[in-house]
PDB file of C-alpha atoms in Angstrom:
ATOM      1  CA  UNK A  28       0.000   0.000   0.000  1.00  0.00           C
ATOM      2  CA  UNK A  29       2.878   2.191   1.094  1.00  0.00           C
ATOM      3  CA  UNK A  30       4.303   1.448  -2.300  1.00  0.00           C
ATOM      4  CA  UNK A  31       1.496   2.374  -4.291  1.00  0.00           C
ATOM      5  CA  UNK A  32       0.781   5.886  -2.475  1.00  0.00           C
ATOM      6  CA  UNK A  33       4.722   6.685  -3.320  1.00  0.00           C
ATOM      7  CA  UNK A  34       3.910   5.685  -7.337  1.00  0.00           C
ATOM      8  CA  UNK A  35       0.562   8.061  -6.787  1.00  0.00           C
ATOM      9  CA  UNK A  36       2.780  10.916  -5.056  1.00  0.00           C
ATOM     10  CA  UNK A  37       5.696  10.978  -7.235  1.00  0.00           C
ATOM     11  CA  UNK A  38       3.972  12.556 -10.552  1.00  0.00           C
ATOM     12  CA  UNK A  39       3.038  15.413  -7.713  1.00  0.00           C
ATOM     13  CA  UNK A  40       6.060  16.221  -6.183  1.00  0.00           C
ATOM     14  CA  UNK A  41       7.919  16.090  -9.491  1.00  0.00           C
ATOM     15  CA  UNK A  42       5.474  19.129  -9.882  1.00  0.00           C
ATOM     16  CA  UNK A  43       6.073  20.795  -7.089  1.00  0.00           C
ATOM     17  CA  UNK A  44       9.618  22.198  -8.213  1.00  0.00           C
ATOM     18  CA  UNK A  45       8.562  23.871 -11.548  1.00  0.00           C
ATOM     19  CA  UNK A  46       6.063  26.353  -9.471  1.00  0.00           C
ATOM     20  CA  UNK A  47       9.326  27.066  -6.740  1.00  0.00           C
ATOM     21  CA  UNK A  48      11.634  27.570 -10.254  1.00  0.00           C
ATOM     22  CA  UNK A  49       8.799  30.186 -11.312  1.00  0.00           C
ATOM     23  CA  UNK A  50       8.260  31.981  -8.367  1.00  0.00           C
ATOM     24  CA  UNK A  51      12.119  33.594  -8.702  1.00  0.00           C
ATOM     25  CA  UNK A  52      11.107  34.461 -12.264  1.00  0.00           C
ATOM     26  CA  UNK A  53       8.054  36.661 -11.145  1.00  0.00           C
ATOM     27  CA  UNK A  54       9.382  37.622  -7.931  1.00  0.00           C
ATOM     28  CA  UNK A  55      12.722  39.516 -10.803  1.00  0.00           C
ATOM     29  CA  UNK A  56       9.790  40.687 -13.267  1.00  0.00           C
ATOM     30  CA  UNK A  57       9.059  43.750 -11.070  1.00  0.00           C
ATOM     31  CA  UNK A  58      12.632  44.254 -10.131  1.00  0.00           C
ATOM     32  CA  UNK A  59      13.331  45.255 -14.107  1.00  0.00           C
ATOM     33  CA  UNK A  60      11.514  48.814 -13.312  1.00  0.00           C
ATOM     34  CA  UNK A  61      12.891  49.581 -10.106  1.00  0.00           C
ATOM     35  CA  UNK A  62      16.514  49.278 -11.657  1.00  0.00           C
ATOM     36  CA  UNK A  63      15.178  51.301 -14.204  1.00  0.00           C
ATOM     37  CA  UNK A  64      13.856  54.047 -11.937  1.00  0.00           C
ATOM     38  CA  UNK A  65      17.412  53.399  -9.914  1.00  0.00           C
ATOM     39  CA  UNK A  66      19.369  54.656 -13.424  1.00  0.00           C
ATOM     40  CA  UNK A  67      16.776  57.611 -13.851  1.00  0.00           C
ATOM     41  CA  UNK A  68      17.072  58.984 -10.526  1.00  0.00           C
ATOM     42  CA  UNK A  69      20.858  59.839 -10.658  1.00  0.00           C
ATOM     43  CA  UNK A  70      20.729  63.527 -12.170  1.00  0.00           C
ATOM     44  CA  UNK A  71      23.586  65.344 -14.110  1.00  0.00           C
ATOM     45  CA  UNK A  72      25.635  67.889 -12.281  1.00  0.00           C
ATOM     46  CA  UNK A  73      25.987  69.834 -14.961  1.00  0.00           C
ATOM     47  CA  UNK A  74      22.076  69.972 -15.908  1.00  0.00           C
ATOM     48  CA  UNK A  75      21.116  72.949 -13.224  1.00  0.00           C
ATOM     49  CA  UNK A  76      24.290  74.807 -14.926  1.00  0.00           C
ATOM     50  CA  UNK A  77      22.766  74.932 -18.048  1.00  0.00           C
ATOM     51  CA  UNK A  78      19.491  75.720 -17.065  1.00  0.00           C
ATOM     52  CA  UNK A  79      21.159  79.245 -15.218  1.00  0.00           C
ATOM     53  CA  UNK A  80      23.046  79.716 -18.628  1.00  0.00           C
ATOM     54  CA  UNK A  81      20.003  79.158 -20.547  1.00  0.00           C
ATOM     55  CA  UNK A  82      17.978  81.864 -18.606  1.00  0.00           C
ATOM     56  CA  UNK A  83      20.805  84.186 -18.582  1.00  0.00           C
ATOM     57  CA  UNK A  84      20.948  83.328 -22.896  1.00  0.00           C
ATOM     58  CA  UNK A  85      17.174  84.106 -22.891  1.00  0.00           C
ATOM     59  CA  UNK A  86      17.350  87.090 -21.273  1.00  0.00           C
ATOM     60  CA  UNK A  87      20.104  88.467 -22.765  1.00  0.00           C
ATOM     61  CA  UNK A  88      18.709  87.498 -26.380  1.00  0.00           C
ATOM     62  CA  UNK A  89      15.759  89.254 -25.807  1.00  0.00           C
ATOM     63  CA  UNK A  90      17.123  92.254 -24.529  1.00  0.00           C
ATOM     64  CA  UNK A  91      19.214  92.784 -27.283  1.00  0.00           C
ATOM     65  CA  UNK A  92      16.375  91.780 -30.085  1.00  0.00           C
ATOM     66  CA  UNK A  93      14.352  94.251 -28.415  1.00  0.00           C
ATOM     67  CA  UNK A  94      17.295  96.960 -28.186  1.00  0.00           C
ATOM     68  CA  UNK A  95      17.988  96.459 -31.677  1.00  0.00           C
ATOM     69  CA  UNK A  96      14.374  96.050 -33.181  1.00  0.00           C
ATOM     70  CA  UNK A  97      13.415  99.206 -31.815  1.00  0.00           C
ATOM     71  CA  UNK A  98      16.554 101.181 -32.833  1.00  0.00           C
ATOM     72  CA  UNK A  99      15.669 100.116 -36.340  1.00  0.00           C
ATOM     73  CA  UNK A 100      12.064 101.337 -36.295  1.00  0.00           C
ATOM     74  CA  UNK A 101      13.258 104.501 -34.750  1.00  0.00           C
ATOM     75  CA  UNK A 102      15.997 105.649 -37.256  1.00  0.00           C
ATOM     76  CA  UNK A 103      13.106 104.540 -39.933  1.00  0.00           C
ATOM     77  CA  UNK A 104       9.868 106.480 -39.000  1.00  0.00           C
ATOM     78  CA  UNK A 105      11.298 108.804 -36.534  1.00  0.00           C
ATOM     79  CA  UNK A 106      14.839 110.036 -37.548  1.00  0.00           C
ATOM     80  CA  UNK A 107      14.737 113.742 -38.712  1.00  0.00           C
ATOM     81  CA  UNK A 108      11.015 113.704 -37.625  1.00  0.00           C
ATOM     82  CA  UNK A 109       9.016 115.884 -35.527  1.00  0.00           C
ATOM     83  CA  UNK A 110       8.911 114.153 -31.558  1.00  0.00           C
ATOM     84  CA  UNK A 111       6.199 112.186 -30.819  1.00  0.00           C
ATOM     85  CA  UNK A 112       4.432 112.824 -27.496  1.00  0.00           C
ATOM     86  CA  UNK A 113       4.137 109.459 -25.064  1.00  0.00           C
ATOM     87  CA  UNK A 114       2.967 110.505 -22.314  1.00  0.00           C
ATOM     88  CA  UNK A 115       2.429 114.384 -22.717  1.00  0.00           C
ATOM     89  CA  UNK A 116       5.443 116.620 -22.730  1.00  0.00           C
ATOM     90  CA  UNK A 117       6.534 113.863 -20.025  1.00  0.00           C
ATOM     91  CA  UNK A 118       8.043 110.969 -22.265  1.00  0.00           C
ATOM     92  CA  UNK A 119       8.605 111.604 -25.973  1.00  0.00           C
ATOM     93  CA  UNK A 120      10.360 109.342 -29.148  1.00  0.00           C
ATOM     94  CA  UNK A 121      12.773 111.943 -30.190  1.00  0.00           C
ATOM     95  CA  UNK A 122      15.779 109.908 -32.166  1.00  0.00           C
ATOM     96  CA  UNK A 123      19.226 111.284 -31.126  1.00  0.00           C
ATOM     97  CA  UNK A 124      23.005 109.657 -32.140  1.00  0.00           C
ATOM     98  CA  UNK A 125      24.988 109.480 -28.495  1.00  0.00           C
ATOM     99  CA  UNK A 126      28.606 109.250 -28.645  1.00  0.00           C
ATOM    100  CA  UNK A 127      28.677 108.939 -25.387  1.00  0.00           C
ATOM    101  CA  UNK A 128      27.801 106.434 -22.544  1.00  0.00           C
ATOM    102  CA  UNK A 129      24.039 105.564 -20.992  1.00  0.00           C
ATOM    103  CA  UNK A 130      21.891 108.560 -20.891  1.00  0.00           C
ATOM    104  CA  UNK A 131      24.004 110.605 -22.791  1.00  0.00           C
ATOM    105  CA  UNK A 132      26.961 110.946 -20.481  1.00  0.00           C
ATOM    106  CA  UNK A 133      30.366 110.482 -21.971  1.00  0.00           C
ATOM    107  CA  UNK A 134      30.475 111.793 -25.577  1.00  0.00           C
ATOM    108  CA  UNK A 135      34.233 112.681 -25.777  1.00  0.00           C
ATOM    109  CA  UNK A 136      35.086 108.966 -24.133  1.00  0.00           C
ATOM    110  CA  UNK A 137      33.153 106.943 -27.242  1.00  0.00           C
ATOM    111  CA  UNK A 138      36.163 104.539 -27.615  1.00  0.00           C
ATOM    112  CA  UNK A 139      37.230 104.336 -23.992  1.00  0.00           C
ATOM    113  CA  UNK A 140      33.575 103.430 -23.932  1.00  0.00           C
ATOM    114  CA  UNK A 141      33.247 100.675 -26.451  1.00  0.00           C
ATOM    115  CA  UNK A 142      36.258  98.747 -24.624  1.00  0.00           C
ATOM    116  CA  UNK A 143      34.764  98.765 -21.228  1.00  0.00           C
ATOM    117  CA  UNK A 144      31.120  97.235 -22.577  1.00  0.00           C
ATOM    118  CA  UNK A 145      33.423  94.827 -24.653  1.00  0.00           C
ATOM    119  CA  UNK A 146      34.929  94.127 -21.166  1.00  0.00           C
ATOM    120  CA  UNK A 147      31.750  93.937 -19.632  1.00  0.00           C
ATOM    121  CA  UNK A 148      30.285  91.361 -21.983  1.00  0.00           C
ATOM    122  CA  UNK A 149      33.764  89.229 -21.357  1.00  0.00           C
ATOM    123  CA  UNK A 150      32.922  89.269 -18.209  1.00  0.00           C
ATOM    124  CA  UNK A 151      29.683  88.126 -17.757  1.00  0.00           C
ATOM    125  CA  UNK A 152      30.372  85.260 -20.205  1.00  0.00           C
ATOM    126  CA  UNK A 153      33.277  84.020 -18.197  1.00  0.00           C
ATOM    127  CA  UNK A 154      30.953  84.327 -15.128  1.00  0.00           C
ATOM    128  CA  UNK A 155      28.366  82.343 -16.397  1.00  0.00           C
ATOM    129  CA  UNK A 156      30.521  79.137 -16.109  1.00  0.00           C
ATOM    130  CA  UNK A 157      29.568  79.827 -12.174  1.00  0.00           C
ATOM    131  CA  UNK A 158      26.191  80.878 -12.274  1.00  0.00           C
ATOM    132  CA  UNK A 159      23.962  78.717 -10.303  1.00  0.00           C
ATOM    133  CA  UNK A 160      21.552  81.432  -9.274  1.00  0.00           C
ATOM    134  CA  UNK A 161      18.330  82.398 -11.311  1.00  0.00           C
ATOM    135  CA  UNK A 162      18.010  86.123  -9.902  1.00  0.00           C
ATOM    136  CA  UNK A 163      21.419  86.478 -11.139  1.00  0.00           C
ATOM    137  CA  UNK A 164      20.731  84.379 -14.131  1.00  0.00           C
ATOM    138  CA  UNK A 165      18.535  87.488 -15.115  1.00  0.00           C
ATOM    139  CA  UNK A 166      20.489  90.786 -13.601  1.00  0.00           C
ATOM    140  CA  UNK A 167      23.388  88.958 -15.639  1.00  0.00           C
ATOM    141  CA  UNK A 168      21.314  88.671 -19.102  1.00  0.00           C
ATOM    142  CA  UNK A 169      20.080  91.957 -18.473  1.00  0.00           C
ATOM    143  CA  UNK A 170      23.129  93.911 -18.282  1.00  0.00           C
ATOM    144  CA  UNK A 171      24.924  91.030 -21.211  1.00  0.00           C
ATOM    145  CA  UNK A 172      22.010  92.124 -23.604  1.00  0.00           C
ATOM    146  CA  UNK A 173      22.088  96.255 -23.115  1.00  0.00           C
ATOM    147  CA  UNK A 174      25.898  96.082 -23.295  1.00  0.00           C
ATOM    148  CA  UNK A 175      25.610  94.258 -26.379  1.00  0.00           C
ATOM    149  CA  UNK A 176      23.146  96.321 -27.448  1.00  0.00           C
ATOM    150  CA  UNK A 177      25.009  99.361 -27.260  1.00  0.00           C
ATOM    151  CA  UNK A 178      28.686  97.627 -28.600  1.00  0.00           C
ATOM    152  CA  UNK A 179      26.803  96.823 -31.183  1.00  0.00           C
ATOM    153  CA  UNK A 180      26.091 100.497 -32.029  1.00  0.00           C
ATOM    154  CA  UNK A 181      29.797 101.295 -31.319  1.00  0.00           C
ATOM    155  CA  UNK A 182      30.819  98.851 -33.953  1.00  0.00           C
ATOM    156  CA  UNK A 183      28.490  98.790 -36.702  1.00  0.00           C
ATOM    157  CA  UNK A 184      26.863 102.533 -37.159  1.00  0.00           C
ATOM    158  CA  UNK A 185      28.659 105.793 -38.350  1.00  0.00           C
ATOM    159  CA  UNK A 186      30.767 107.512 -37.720  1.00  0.00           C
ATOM    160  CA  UNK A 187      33.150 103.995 -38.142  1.00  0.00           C
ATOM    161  CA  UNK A 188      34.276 101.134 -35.997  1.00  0.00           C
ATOM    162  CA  UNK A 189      34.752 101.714 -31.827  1.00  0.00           C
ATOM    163  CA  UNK A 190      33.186 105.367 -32.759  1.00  0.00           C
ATOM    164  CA  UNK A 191      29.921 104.507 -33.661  1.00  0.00           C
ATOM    165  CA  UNK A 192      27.029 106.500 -32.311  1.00  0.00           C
ATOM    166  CA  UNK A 193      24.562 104.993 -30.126  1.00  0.00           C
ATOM    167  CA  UNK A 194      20.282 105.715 -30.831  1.00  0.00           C
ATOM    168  CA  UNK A 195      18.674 106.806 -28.311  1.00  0.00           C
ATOM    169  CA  UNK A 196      15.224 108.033 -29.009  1.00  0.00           C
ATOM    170  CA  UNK A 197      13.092 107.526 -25.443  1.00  0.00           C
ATOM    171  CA  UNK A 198      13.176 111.380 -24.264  1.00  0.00           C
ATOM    172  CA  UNK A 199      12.260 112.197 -20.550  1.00  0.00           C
ATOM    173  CA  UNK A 200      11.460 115.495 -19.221  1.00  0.00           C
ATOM    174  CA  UNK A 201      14.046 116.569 -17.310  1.00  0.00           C
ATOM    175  CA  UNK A 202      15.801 113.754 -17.427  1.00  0.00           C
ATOM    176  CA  UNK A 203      17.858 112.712 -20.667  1.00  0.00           C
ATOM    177  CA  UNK A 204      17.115 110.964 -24.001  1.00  0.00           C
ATOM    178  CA  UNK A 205      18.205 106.984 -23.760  1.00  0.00           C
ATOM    179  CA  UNK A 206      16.916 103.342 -25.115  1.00  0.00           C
ATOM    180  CA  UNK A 207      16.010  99.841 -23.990  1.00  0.00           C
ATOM    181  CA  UNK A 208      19.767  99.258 -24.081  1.00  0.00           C
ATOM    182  CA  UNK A 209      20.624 101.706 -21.703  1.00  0.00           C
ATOM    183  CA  UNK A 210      17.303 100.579 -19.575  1.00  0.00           C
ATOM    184  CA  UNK A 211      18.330  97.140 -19.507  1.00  0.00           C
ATOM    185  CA  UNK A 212      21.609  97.915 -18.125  1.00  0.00           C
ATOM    186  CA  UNK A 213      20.050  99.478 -14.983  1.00  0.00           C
ATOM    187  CA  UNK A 214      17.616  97.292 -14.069  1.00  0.00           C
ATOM    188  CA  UNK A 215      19.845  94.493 -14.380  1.00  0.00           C
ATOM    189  CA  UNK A 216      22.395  96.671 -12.013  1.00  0.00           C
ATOM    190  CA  UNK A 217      19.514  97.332  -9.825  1.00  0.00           C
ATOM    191  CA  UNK A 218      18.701  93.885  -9.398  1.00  0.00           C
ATOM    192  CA  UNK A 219      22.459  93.115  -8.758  1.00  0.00           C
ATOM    193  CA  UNK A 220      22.411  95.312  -5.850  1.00  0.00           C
ATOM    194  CA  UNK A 221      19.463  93.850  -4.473  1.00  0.00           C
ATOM    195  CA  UNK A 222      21.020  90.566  -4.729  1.00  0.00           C
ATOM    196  CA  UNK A 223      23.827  91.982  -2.922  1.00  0.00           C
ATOM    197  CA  UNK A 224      22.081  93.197  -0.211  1.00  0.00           C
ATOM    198  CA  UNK A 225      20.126  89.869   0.078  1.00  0.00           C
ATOM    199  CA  UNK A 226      23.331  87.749   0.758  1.00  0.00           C
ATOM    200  CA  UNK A 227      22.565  85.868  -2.549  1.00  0.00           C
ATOM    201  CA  UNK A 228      25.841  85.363  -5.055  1.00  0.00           C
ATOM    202  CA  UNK A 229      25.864  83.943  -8.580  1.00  0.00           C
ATOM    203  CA  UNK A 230      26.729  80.417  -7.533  1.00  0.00           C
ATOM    204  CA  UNK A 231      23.532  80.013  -5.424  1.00  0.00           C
ATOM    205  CA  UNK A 232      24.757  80.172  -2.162  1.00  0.00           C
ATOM    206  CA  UNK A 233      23.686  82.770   0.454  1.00  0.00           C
ATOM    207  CA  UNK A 234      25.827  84.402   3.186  1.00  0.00           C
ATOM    208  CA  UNK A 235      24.971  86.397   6.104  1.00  0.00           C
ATOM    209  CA  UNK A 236      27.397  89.214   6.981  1.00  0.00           C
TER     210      UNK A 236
END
């Protein structure tokens, strides 16, 4: 009898392995997307760097596509025109050729002024290699695109190369005639300031004093 049940059980038992040799295969199957997830979860160093240097690209891009968009419209329509009123007698379009720095200040140093925003635009790119900060990212592209902005003017309009004269055609009572160049620059050094104050620097980090 004993005999017999061992012939009965032995078909059963020879079964029993296959389902233990399976149970390893399923048991991996959901291990293949956790190793997965394991590769995808290790992020690039470099990948916040070039996120700063992409907003500090952007902003400086559009600064200076701005800057030189409306310089163009400005020599075209308003050049050797009567001023246009803005805002009353307040703000005006009035187009003007500045030899000399931001706001009109300068005109005898036009050369002296094209090396320092050539300098300035050295600068900032070197800079950028460290720039881990967003605010800065954007003070950064702000001054980058006026300065470039304005070079630009220094190198390509008459009277010739490093003299070129700069248009400025936004006229303020009181104040002095200037464009989005020259705008662009101070905002972007106001917001430097700011920074400054704050404790924040380029790389990110923030210091208390």
């Amino acid at each position: 009898m004993s005999e017999a049940e061992r012939t009965i059980e032995t078909p059963e038992d020879s079964s029993r392995p296959e389902k233990d040799e399976t149970a390893p295969e399923q048991a991996a199957g959901p291990a293949e997307p956790a190793g997965e997830a394991g590769d995808g979860a290790g992020t690039d160093p470099v990948a916040p760097r070039r996120r700063r240097i992409g907003v500090l690209a952007g902003v400086a891009g559009f600064a200076f596509v701005l800057d030189l968009l409306t310089k163009i419209a400005a020599v075209e329509w308003l050049e050797h025109q009567r001023s246009i009123e803005v805002i009353g007698d307040w703000v005006r379009f009035s187009v003007i050729r500045n030899g000399g720095a931001a706001f009109g200040f300068g005109e005898a140093l036009t050369v002296f002024l094209t090396a320092v925003a050539a300098t300035v635009v050295v600068v900032i790119i070197r800079l950028a290699r460290k720039l881990y900060s967003t605010p800065w990212a954007i003070a950064l592209g702000m001054l980058l695109g006026g300065a470039f902005g304005n070079l630009t003017d220094r190198l390509f309009r008459a009277p010739g190369v490093f003299e070129g004269h700069v248009v400025d055609f936004i006229s303020v009572q009181h104040f002095s005639v200037f464009n989005l160049a020259d705008s662009a620059i101070v905002c972007g050094g106001i917001l430097i300031v700011i920074l400054s104050f704050r404790g924040l620097d380029p790389d990110g980090t923030v210091h208390k004093d």
